[in-house]
Tab-separated table of C-alpha atoms (C1' of nucleotides) in Angstrom:
chain	number	residue	atom	x	y	z
A	1293	MET	CA	21.061	-13.328	-3.299
A	1294	SER	CA	20.406	-10.402	-0.557
A	1295	LYS	CA	17.911	-8.723	-2.429
A	1296	LYS	CA	15.843	-10.246	-5.154
A	1297	VAL	CA	13.441	-7.655	-6.360
A	1298	GLU	CA	12.785	-4.310	-4.962
A	1299	ARG	CA	10.241	-4.327	-2.074
A	1300	LEU	CA	8.016	-1.652	-1.493
A	1301	PRO	CA	6.786	-0.954	1.921
A	1302	THR	CA	3.352	-2.206	2.565
A	1303	ALA	CA	0.112	-0.658	4.221
A	1304	ALA	CA	1.213	-1.114	7.744
A	1305	GLU	CA	4.735	-0.457	7.157
A	1306	LEU	CA	3.886	2.652	6.252
A	1307	LYS	CA	2.226	4.063	8.735
A	1308	ILE	CA	5.173	2.981	11.020
A	1309	LEU	CA	7.679	4.675	8.534
A	1310	LYS	CA	5.423	7.752	8.827
A	1311	VAL	CA	6.111	7.714	12.563
A	1312	LEU	CA	9.743	7.426	11.956
A	1313	TRP	CA	9.772	10.352	9.278
A	1314	GLU	CA	7.789	12.710	11.664
A	1315	ALA	CA	9.534	11.803	14.903
A	1316	GLY	CA	12.910	10.901	13.537
A	1317	PRO	CA	14.968	8.070	15.310
A	1318	SER	CA	12.840	6.648	18.002
A	1319	THR	CA	12.284	3.529	20.394
A	1320	VAL	CA	9.811	1.088	19.585
A	1321	ARG	CA	7.376	2.045	22.892
A	1322	GLU	CA	7.803	5.865	21.498
A	1323	ILE	CA	6.670	5.032	17.979
A	1324	HIS	CA	4.086	2.611	19.767
A	1325	GLU	CA	2.844	5.453	21.768
A	1326	ILE	CA	2.341	7.544	18.436
A	1327	HIS	CA	1.425	4.847	16.195
A	1328	LYS	CA	-1.271	4.028	18.859
A	1329	LYS	CA	-3.430	7.618	18.186
A	1330	GLU	CA	-3.860	6.279	14.504
A	1331	LYS	CA	-4.386	2.705	15.063
A	1332	THR	CA	-4.397	0.498	18.311
A	1333	VAL	CA	-2.086	-2.342	18.070
A	1334	ARG	CA	-0.204	-4.269	20.926
A	1335	TYR	CA	3.516	-3.605	21.474
A	1336	THR	CA	4.913	-6.654	20.069
A	1337	THR	CA	3.086	-6.010	16.627
A	1338	VAL	CA	5.183	-2.546	16.298
A	1339	LEU	CA	8.040	-4.379	16.733
A	1340	ARG	CA	7.595	-7.071	14.821
A	1341	LEU	CA	7.090	-4.609	11.892
A	1342	LEU	CA	10.339	-2.683	12.803
A	1343	GLN	CA	11.972	-6.277	12.941
A	1344	ASN	CA	10.824	-7.107	9.268
A	1345	MET	CA	11.428	-3.627	7.802
A	1346	HIS	CA	15.010	-4.063	9.382
A	1347	ASP	CA	15.522	-7.154	7.245
A	1348	LYS	CA	14.383	-5.598	4.047
A	1349	ASN	CA	16.385	-2.683	4.894
A	1350	PHE	CA	13.997	0.072	5.258
A	1351	VAL	CA	15.171	0.824	8.953
A	1352	ARG	CA	18.450	1.079	10.515
A	1353	ARG	CA	18.625	0.373	14.369
A	1354	ASP	CA	20.967	1.363	16.712
A	1355	ASP	CA	21.357	-1.312	19.362
A	1356	SER	CA	24.017	0.150	21.690
A	1357	GLU	CA	21.448	0.784	24.294
A	1358	ARG	CA	19.275	-1.408	25.623
A	1359	SER	CA	16.119	0.028	24.075
A	1360	HIS	CA	17.248	0.032	20.330
A	1361	ILE	CA	16.475	3.367	18.610
A	1362	PHE	CA	15.351	2.590	14.760
A	1363	SER	CA	15.287	5.553	12.096
A	1364	ALA	CA	13.921	5.450	8.703
A	1365	ASN	CA	16.491	4.188	5.972
A	1366	LEU	CA	14.602	5.677	3.193
A	1367	THR	CA	13.299	9.290	2.910
A	1368	GLU	CA	9.670	10.248	2.482
A	1369	GLU	CA	10.220	11.664	-0.842
A	1370	GLU	CA	11.907	8.784	-2.011
A	1371	THR	CA	9.064	6.265	-0.881
A	1372	GLN	CA	6.677	8.228	-2.423
A	1373	THR	CA	8.518	8.147	-5.776
A	1374	LYS	CA	8.895	4.461	-5.640
A	1375	LEU	CA	5.348	3.781	-4.986
A	1376	LEU	CA	4.660	6.314	-7.632
A	1377	ARG	CA	6.548	4.498	-10.221
A	1378	ASP	CA	5.183	1.383	-9.071
A	1379	LEU	CA	1.742	2.483	-9.890
A	1380	ALA	CA	2.344	4.120	-12.749
A	1381	GLU	CA	3.997	0.936	-14.059
A	1382	ARG	CA	1.239	-1.459	-12.937
A	1383	VAL	CA	-1.731	0.601	-14.216
A	1384	PHE	CA	-0.679	3.490	-16.649
A	1385	SER	CA	1.697	1.310	-18.369
A	1386	GLY	CA	4.632	3.186	-16.855
A	1387	SER	CA	3.527	6.595	-18.009
A	1388	THR	CA	3.719	9.318	-15.313
A	1389	LYS	CA	2.169	11.533	-17.788
A	1390	GLN	CA	-0.791	9.839	-17.498
A	1391	LEU	CA	-0.921	8.946	-14.148
A	1392	VAL	CA	-0.851	12.804	-13.658
A	1393	LEU	CA	-3.569	13.572	-15.912
A	1394	ARG	CA	-5.963	10.858	-14.386
A	1395	ALA	CA	-4.925	12.325	-10.985
A	1396	LEU	CA	-5.902	15.954	-12.388
A	1397	SER	CA	-8.809	14.764	-14.176
A	1398	THR	CA	-10.429	13.220	-10.934
A	1399	SER	CA	-8.972	15.375	-8.081
A	1400	ARG	CA	-11.442	17.837	-5.923
A	1401	ALA	CA	-8.322	20.012	-5.952
A	1402	SER	CA	-9.140	23.898	-5.061
A	1403	LYS	CA	-7.989	26.458	-7.387
A	1404	ALA	CA	-5.367	27.609	-5.233
A	1405	GLU	CA	-3.811	23.727	-5.312
A	1406	LEU	CA	-4.193	23.819	-9.010
A	1407	ALA	CA	-2.554	27.357	-9.359
A	1408	GLU	CA	0.018	25.874	-7.007
A	1409	ILE	CA	0.534	22.953	-9.329
A	1410	ARG	CA	0.538	25.090	-12.503
A	1411	GLU	CA	3.418	27.067	-11.195
A	1412	LEU	CA	5.527	24.254	-10.427
A	1413	LEU	CA	4.529	23.208	-13.630
A	1414	ALA	CA	5.926	26.247	-15.132
A	1415	GLU	CA	9.241	26.122	-13.590
A	1416	SER	CA	9.990	22.752	-14.428
A	1417	THR	CA	9.084	23.179	-18.361
A	1418	HIS	CA	11.672	25.929	-18.212
A	1419	GLU	CA	14.161	24.343	-15.958
A	1420	SER	CA	14.460	20.642	-17.654
A	1421	GLY	CA	15.932	21.516	-21.050
B	1300	MET	CA	-22.487	-8.096	4.494
B	1301	SER	CA	-21.729	-8.796	0.974
B	1302	LYS	CA	-19.382	-6.129	0.288
B	1303	LYS	CA	-16.765	-5.309	3.195
B	1304	VAL	CA	-14.405	-3.041	2.079
B	1305	GLU	CA	-13.876	-1.671	-1.083
B	1306	ARG	CA	-11.507	-4.057	-2.508
B	1307	LEU	CA	-8.888	-3.162	-5.322
B	1308	PRO	CA	-7.454	-5.160	-7.924
B	1309	THR	CA	-4.242	-6.990	-7.201
B	1310	ALA	CA	-1.378	-7.060	-9.740
B	1311	ALA	CA	-1.914	-9.966	-11.356
B	1312	GLU	CA	-5.574	-9.294	-11.411
B	1313	LEU	CA	-4.633	-5.845	-13.221
B	1314	LYS	CA	-3.112	-7.776	-15.897
B	1315	ILE	CA	-6.115	-9.560	-16.703
B	1316	LEU	CA	-8.168	-6.849	-16.435
B	1317	LYS	CA	-5.761	-5.017	-19.169
B	1318	VAL	CA	-6.301	-7.683	-21.267
B	1319	LEU	CA	-10.309	-7.301	-21.091
B	1320	TRP	CA	-9.647	-3.984	-21.400
B	1321	GLU	CA	-7.982	-3.962	-24.859
B	1322	ALA	CA	-9.747	-7.133	-25.944
B	1323	GLY	CA	-13.333	-6.327	-24.746
B	1324	PRO	CA	-15.578	-9.593	-23.514
B	1325	SER	CA	-13.093	-12.645	-24.125
B	1326	THR	CA	-13.252	-16.694	-23.398
B	1327	VAL	CA	-10.553	-17.832	-20.852
B	1328	ARG	CA	-8.662	-18.971	-23.640
B	1329	GLU	CA	-8.442	-15.721	-25.413
B	1330	ILE	CA	-7.605	-14.004	-22.566
B	1331	HIS	CA	-4.848	-16.282	-21.873
B	1332	GLU	CA	-3.225	-16.077	-25.696
B	1333	ILE	CA	-3.326	-12.471	-25.607
B	1334	HIS	CA	-1.554	-12.561	-21.790
B	1335	LYS	CA	0.859	-15.064	-22.640
B	1336	LYS	CA	2.786	-12.392	-24.134
B	1337	GLU	CA	3.263	-10.921	-21.332
B	1338	LYS	CA	3.857	-13.426	-18.668
B	1339	THR	CA	3.817	-16.924	-18.879
B	1340	VAL	CA	1.469	-18.819	-16.971
B	1341	ARG	CA	-0.863	-21.960	-16.993
B	1342	TYR	CA	-4.043	-21.488	-18.332
B	1343	THR	CA	-6.176	-22.399	-15.069
B	1344	THR	CA	-3.897	-19.702	-13.103
B	1345	VAL	CA	-5.876	-17.200	-15.342
B	1346	LEU	CA	-9.127	-19.093	-14.954
B	1347	ARG	CA	-8.482	-18.686	-11.342
B	1348	LEU	CA	-7.779	-15.378	-11.425
B	1349	LEU	CA	-10.968	-14.800	-13.235
B	1350	GLN	CA	-12.966	-16.699	-10.939
B	1351	ASN	CA	-11.722	-14.698	-7.921
B	1352	MET	CA	-12.437	-11.515	-10.038
B	1353	HIS	CA	-15.846	-12.838	-10.491
B	1354	ASP	CA	-16.442	-13.195	-6.621
B	1355	LYS	CA	-15.081	-9.611	-6.088
B	1356	ASN	CA	-17.464	-8.312	-8.749
B	1357	PHE	CA	-14.432	-7.048	-10.671
B	1358	VAL	CA	-15.622	-8.895	-14.155
B	1359	ARG	CA	-19.090	-10.077	-15.177
B	1360	ARG	CA	-19.266	-13.628	-16.589
B	1361	ASP	CA	-21.998	-14.972	-19.670
B	1362	ASP	CA	-22.241	-18.728	-18.761
B	1363	SER	CA	-24.915	-19.268	-21.364
B	1364	GLU	CA	-22.303	-20.974	-23.890
B	1365	ARG	CA	-19.685	-23.620	-22.975
B	1366	SER	CA	-17.037	-21.460	-22.944
B	1367	HIS	CA	-17.895	-18.421	-20.696
B	1368	ILE	CA	-17.427	-14.974	-21.762
B	1369	PHE	CA	-15.775	-12.688	-19.098
B	1370	SER	CA	-15.863	-8.857	-19.199
B	1371	ALA	CA	-14.482	-6.406	-17.266
B	1372	ASN	CA	-17.076	-4.601	-14.751
B	1373	LEU	CA	-14.911	-1.840	-14.019
B	1374	THR	CA	-13.261	0.814	-16.681
B	1375	GLU	CA	-9.836	1.485	-16.764
B	1376	GLU	CA	-10.311	5.048	-15.830
B	1377	GLU	CA	-12.229	4.040	-12.939
B	1378	THR	CA	-9.605	1.576	-11.692
B	1379	GLN	CA	-6.940	3.995	-12.233
B	1380	THR	CA	-8.824	6.447	-10.360
B	1381	LYS	CA	-9.313	4.167	-7.397
B	1382	LEU	CA	-5.717	3.002	-7.055
B	1383	LEU	CA	-4.658	6.595	-7.294
B	1384	ARG	CA	-7.005	7.684	-4.692
B	1385	ASP	CA	-5.979	4.518	-2.097
B	1386	LEU	CA	-1.934	5.738	-2.795
B	1387	ALA	CA	-2.992	9.388	-2.002
B	1388	GLU	CA	-4.683	7.963	1.030
B	1389	ARG	CA	-1.749	5.621	1.918
B	1390	VAL	CA	1.328	7.575	1.278
B	1391	PHE	CA	0.458	11.157	0.823
B	1392	SER	CA	-2.170	11.746	3.529
B	1393	GLY	CA	-5.058	11.567	1.019
B	1394	SER	CA	-3.451	14.492	-0.841
B	1395	THR	CA	-3.969	14.262	-4.650
B	1396	LYS	CA	-2.130	17.812	-5.131
B	1397	GLN	CA	0.905	16.581	-2.938
B	1398	LEU	CA	0.599	13.364	-5.506
B	1399	VAL	CA	0.808	15.375	-8.397
B	1400	LEU	CA	3.271	17.637	-7.111
B	1401	ARG	CA	5.526	14.827	-6.118
B	1402	ALA	CA	4.916	12.909	-9.493
B	1403	LEU	CA	6.037	16.201	-11.650
B	1404	SER	CA	8.946	16.655	-9.463
B	1405	THR	CA	10.318	13.106	-10.229
B	1406	SER	CA	8.916	12.195	-13.642
B	1407	ARG	CA	11.328	12.567	-16.694
B	1408	ALA	CA	8.437	13.940	-18.429
B	1409	SER	CA	9.022	15.780	-21.774
B	1410	LYS	CA	8.632	19.192	-22.841
B	1411	ALA	CA	5.796	17.949	-24.703
B	1412	GLU	CA	4.176	16.428	-22.061
B	1413	LEU	CA	4.457	18.881	-19.690
B	1414	ALA	CA	2.758	20.746	-22.076
B	1415	GLU	CA	0.070	18.787	-22.616
B	1416	ILE	CA	-0.364	18.585	-18.480
B	1417	ARG	CA	-0.145	22.287	-18.278
B	1418	GLU	CA	-3.112	22.461	-20.807
B	1419	LEU	CA	-5.257	20.238	-19.127
B	1420	LEU	CA	-4.624	22.225	-16.425
B	1421	ALA	CA	-5.313	25.276	-17.559
B	1422	GLU	CA	-8.984	24.056	-18.911
B	1423	SER	CA	-9.566	22.254	-15.334
B	1424	THR	CA	-8.677	26.101	-13.757
B	1425	HIS	CA	-11.393	27.316	-15.759
B	1426	GLU	CA	-13.870	24.852	-15.516
B	1427	SER	CA	-14.146	23.819	-12.009
B	1428	GLY	CA	-15.782	26.407	-10.402
C	985	DA	C1'	-20.034	-45.490	-29.650
C	986	DG	C1'	-15.247	-44.685	-28.054
C	987	DT	C1'	-11.916	-41.783	-27.294
C	988	DA	C1'	-9.345	-37.353	-27.212
C	989	DT	C1'	-9.652	-32.422	-26.305
C	990	DC	C1'	-11.712	-28.852	-24.332
C	991	DG	C1'	-13.680	-26.203	-20.490
C	992	DT	C1'	-14.717	-25.054	-15.934
C	993	DA	C1'	-14.354	-26.104	-10.493
C	994	DC	C1'	-11.756	-26.814	-6.739
C	995	DG	C1'	-7.785	-28.301	-3.358
C	996	DA	C1'	-3.220	-27.784	-2.281
C	997	DT	C1'	0.515	-25.172	-1.497
C	998	DG	C1'	4.196	-21.505	-0.839
C	999	DA	C1'	4.915	-17.107	0.003
C	1000	DC	C1'	3.679	-12.822	2.536
C	1001	DT	C1'	1.208	-9.841	5.678
C	1002	DG	C1'	-0.621	-8.138	10.083
C	1003	DT	C1'	-1.417	-9.524	14.564
C	1004	DC	C1'	-0.799	-11.894	19.154
C	1005	DG	C1'	1.031	-14.260	23.096
C	1006	DT	C1'	4.794	-16.490	25.032
C	1007	DA	C1'	9.914	-16.817	26.509
C	1008	DC	C1'	13.637	-15.186	28.256
C	1009	DG	C1'	17.171	-11.630	29.190
C	1010	DT	C1'	18.151	-7.091	31.863
C	1011	DC	C1'	17.945	-3.606	34.751
C	1012	DA	C1'	16.408	-1.308	38.655
C	1013	DA	C1'	14.096	-1.218	43.284
C	1014	DG	C1'	13.314	-3.333	47.728
D	159	DC	C1'	19.498	-11.635	46.095
D	160	DT	C1'	14.564	-11.718	44.488
D	161	DT	C1'	11.344	-9.771	41.920
D	162	DG	C1'	8.777	-7.135	38.854
D	163	DA	C1'	8.696	-4.261	34.941
D	164	DC	C1'	10.497	-3.507	30.566
D	165	DG	C1'	12.713	-5.063	26.281
D	166	DT	C1'	13.701	-8.078	22.406
D	167	DA	C1'	13.059	-12.757	19.741
D	168	DC	C1'	10.102	-15.776	17.796
D	169	DG	C1'	6.505	-19.222	16.948
D	170	DA	C1'	1.973	-19.328	15.872
D	171	DC	C1'	-2.366	-18.351	13.064
D	172	DA	C1'	-5.237	-16.384	9.916
D	173	DG	C1'	-6.237	-14.220	5.572
D	174	DT	C1'	-4.929	-13.145	0.962
D	175	DC	C1'	-2.271	-13.947	-3.499
D	176	DA	C1'	-0.660	-16.239	-7.187
D	177	DT	C1'	0.409	-20.713	-8.921
D	178	DC	C1'	-0.655	-25.451	-10.350
D	179	DG	C1'	-2.762	-29.982	-11.102
D	180	DT	C1'	-6.145	-32.927	-10.771
D	181	DA	C1'	-11.024	-34.447	-10.938
D	182	DC	C1'	-14.466	-34.356	-14.244
D	183	DG	C1'	-18.292	-32.978	-17.623
D	184	DA	C1'	-19.208	-31.774	-22.422
D	185	DT	C1'	-18.064	-31.633	-27.355
D	186	DA	C1'	-16.361	-33.590	-31.345
D	187	DC	C1'	-13.864	-36.607	-34.206
D	188	DT	C1'	-13.663	-41.125	-36.278
DNA sequence: AGTATCGTACGATGACTGTCGTACGTCAAG
DNA sequence: CTTGACGTACGACAGTCATCGTACGATACT
């Protein structure tokens, strides 16, 4: 019973993961320094979040030195995908298509952005056979 | 200070809302009957969720009869949009475009689905000035 | 009228989140 | 060696969620 359900990072955890994705393996102090610019929390709060994420296997830790080095155990893409699937499941009856349609219909995306999306879509249409 | 933060429906609340969106205004008993097919919970749990959602203004209630009639105060589209924006904010730095690209790049959407998306995208491109 | 059924209100509980503060060990500088 | 700065562990706590059970009023059946 080590992993019952597939857990997803919480809001606060995501903010920490973001730092790790950008900065790469870091000490708690380093993470805290960067994180502080976005939101003010105590050092031990960041530490706690990292400990929790370690329990959940979201981060790895290298404790060979006194100041442990934490690194993300999930890629950003992977995490985005998981969270998208979760949302699709919960709110779009599992349909990614519906999710995309809704996102497009309400997005204030620029023409350039839409073009970019259309382009990727064209490729995707040809590739996936 | 009635509404501090914009609240979003939780997972359990969404399941109830889904029933309301499909079935329209209903009594707790009716909602419970339908909801039961998906997940087994006690009648009072459904009632509790509806009471909480009423406090949060997610549902309206007509208590003119003994059995109160609940109805959704948010449309499904509205809710989908809000949750998408929330996810975009939390995980895609606010970029709906990035969200869509990610969703497309990992979706196992069929050709027909992709075509449909592309179509809507073409319209959208022309419409939005 | 008396009782069983249906309905709502609401307290209690356990899990999880996010946040701190304190305890306590280590390491370097005086 | 002593002490102060730094590091991790961890208990505490308040808020939210999801779930029940119990209390109690209203309705309907006999």
